[in-house]
Tab-separated table of C-alpha atoms in Angstrom:
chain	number	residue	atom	x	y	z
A	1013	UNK	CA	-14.876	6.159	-9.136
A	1014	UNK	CA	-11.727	6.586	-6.956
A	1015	UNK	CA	-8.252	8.192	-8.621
A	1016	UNK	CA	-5.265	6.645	-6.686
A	1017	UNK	CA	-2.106	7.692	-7.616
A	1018	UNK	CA	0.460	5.063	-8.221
A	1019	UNK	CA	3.544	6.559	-7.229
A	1020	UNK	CA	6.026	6.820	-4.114
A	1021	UNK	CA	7.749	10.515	-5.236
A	1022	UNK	CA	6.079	12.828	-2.679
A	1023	UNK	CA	6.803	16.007	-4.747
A	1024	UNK	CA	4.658	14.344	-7.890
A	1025	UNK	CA	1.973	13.058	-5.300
A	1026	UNK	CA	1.617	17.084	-4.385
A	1027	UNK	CA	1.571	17.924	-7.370
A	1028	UNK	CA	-1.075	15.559	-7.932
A	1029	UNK	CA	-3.001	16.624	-5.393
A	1030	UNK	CA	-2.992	20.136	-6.309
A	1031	UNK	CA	-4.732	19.798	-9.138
A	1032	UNK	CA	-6.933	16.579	-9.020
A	1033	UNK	CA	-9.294	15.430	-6.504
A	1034	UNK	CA	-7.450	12.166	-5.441
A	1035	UNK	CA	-8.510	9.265	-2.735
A	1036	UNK	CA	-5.325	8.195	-2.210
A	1037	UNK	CA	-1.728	6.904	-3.350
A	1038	UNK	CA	-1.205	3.058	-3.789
A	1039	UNK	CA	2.641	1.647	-4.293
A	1040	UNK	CA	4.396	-1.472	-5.022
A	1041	UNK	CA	7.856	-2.907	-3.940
A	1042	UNK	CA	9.380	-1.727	-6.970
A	1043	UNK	CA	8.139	1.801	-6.743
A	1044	UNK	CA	9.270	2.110	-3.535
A	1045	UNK	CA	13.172	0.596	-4.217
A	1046	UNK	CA	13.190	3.407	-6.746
A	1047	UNK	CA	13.356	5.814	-3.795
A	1048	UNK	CA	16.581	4.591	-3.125
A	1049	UNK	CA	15.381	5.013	1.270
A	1050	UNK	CA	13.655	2.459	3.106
A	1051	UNK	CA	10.121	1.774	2.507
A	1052	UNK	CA	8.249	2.251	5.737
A	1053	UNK	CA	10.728	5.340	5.950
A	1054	UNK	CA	8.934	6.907	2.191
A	1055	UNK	CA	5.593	5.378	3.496
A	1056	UNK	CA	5.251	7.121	6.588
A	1057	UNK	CA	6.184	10.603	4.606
A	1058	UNK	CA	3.523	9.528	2.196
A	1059	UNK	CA	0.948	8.722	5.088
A	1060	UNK	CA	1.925	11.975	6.877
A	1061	UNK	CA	1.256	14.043	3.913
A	1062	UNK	CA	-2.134	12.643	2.880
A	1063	UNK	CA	-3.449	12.478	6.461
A	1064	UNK	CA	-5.112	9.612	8.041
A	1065	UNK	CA	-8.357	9.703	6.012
A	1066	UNK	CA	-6.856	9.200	2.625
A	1067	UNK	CA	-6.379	5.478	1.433
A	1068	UNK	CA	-2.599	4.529	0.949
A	1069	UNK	CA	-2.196	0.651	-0.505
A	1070	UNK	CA	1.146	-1.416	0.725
A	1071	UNK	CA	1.726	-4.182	-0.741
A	1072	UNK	CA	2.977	-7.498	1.353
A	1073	UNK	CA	6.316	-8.808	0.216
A	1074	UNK	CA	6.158	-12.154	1.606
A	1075	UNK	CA	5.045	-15.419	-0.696
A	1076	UNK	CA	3.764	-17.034	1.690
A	1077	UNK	CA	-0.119	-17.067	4.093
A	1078	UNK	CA	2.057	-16.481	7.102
A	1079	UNK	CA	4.557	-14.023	5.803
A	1080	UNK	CA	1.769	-12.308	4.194
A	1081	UNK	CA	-0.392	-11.953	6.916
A	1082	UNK	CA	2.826	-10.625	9.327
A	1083	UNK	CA	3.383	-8.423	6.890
A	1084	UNK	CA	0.022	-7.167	6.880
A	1085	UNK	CA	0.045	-6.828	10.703
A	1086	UNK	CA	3.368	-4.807	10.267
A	1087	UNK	CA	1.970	-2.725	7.712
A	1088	UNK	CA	-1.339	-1.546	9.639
A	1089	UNK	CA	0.712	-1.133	12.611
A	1090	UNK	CA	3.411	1.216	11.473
A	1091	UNK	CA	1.051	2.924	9.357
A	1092	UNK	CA	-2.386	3.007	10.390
A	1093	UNK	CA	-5.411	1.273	10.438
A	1094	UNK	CA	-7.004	2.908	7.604
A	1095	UNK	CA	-4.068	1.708	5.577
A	1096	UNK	CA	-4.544	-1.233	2.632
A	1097	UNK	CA	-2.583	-4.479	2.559
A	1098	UNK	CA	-2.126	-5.511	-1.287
A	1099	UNK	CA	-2.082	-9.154	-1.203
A	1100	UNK	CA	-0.744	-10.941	-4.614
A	1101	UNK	CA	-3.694	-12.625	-6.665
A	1102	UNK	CA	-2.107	-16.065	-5.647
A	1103	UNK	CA	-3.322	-19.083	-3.980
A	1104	UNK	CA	-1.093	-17.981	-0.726
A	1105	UNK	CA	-2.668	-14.939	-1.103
A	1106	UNK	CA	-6.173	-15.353	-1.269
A	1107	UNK	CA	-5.860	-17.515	1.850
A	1108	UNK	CA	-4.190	-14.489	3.253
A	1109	UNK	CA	-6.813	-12.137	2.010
A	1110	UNK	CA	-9.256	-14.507	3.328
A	1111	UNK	CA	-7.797	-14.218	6.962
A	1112	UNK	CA	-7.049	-10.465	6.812
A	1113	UNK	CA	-10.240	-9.605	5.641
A	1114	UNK	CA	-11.588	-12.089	8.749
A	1115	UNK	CA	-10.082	-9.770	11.536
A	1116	UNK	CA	-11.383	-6.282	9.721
A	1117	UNK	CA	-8.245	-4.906	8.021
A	1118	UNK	CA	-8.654	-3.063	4.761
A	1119	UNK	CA	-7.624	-5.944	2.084
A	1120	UNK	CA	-6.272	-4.912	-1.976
A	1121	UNK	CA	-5.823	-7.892	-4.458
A	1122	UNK	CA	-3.075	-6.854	-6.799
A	1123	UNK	CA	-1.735	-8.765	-10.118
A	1124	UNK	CA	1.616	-9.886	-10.445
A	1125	UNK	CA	3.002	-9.439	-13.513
A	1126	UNK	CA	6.680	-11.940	-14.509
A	1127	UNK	CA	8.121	-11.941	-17.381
């Protein structure tokens, strides 16, 4: 079993991390507008802080294959290779998955919830 915290606040991932053994932190476009800062600006405080070993999910924003798959290229390039792409469970984006997956990169199918 792995315990990801879902969560962008870097003072509550500490304080996570204090106390429980965690694997990583995982976010979502919403979690990170909540910052109120730019994503790969909280990301990269996030990745600094849990070090290069510990799992950290981004999710791609793009609806599309091809925006989806840039965005994963952005994401593992600003923030490192061990780094997740969360591709929407959509058909877009389990050709995406499909073709991330293909060239090695770290793939995370996430639901997307309307309504």
């Amino acid at each position: 079993m792995k315990f990801i915290i879902d969560n962008a606040d870097i003072k509550k991932i500490q304080a996570i991390y204090d106390v429980f053994p965690v694997d990583g932190v995982t976010t979502n476009p919403t979690i990170l507008a909540e910052s109120g800062r730019q994503p790969f600006e909280v990301l990269k405080g996030i990745r600094a802080w849990i070090g290069a070993e510990a799992e950290l999910h981004v999710q791609a924003v793009s609806r599309s294959t091809e925006g989806m798959i840039e965005d994963g290229h952005r994401i593992v390039k600003e923030l490192g290779e061990g780094t997740y792409i969360k591709i929407p469970s959509i058909p877009a984006g389990f050709k995406a998955m499909r073709a991330l997956k293909a060239e090695g990169l770290h793939v995370t199918a996430t639901a997307i919830q309307t309504g």
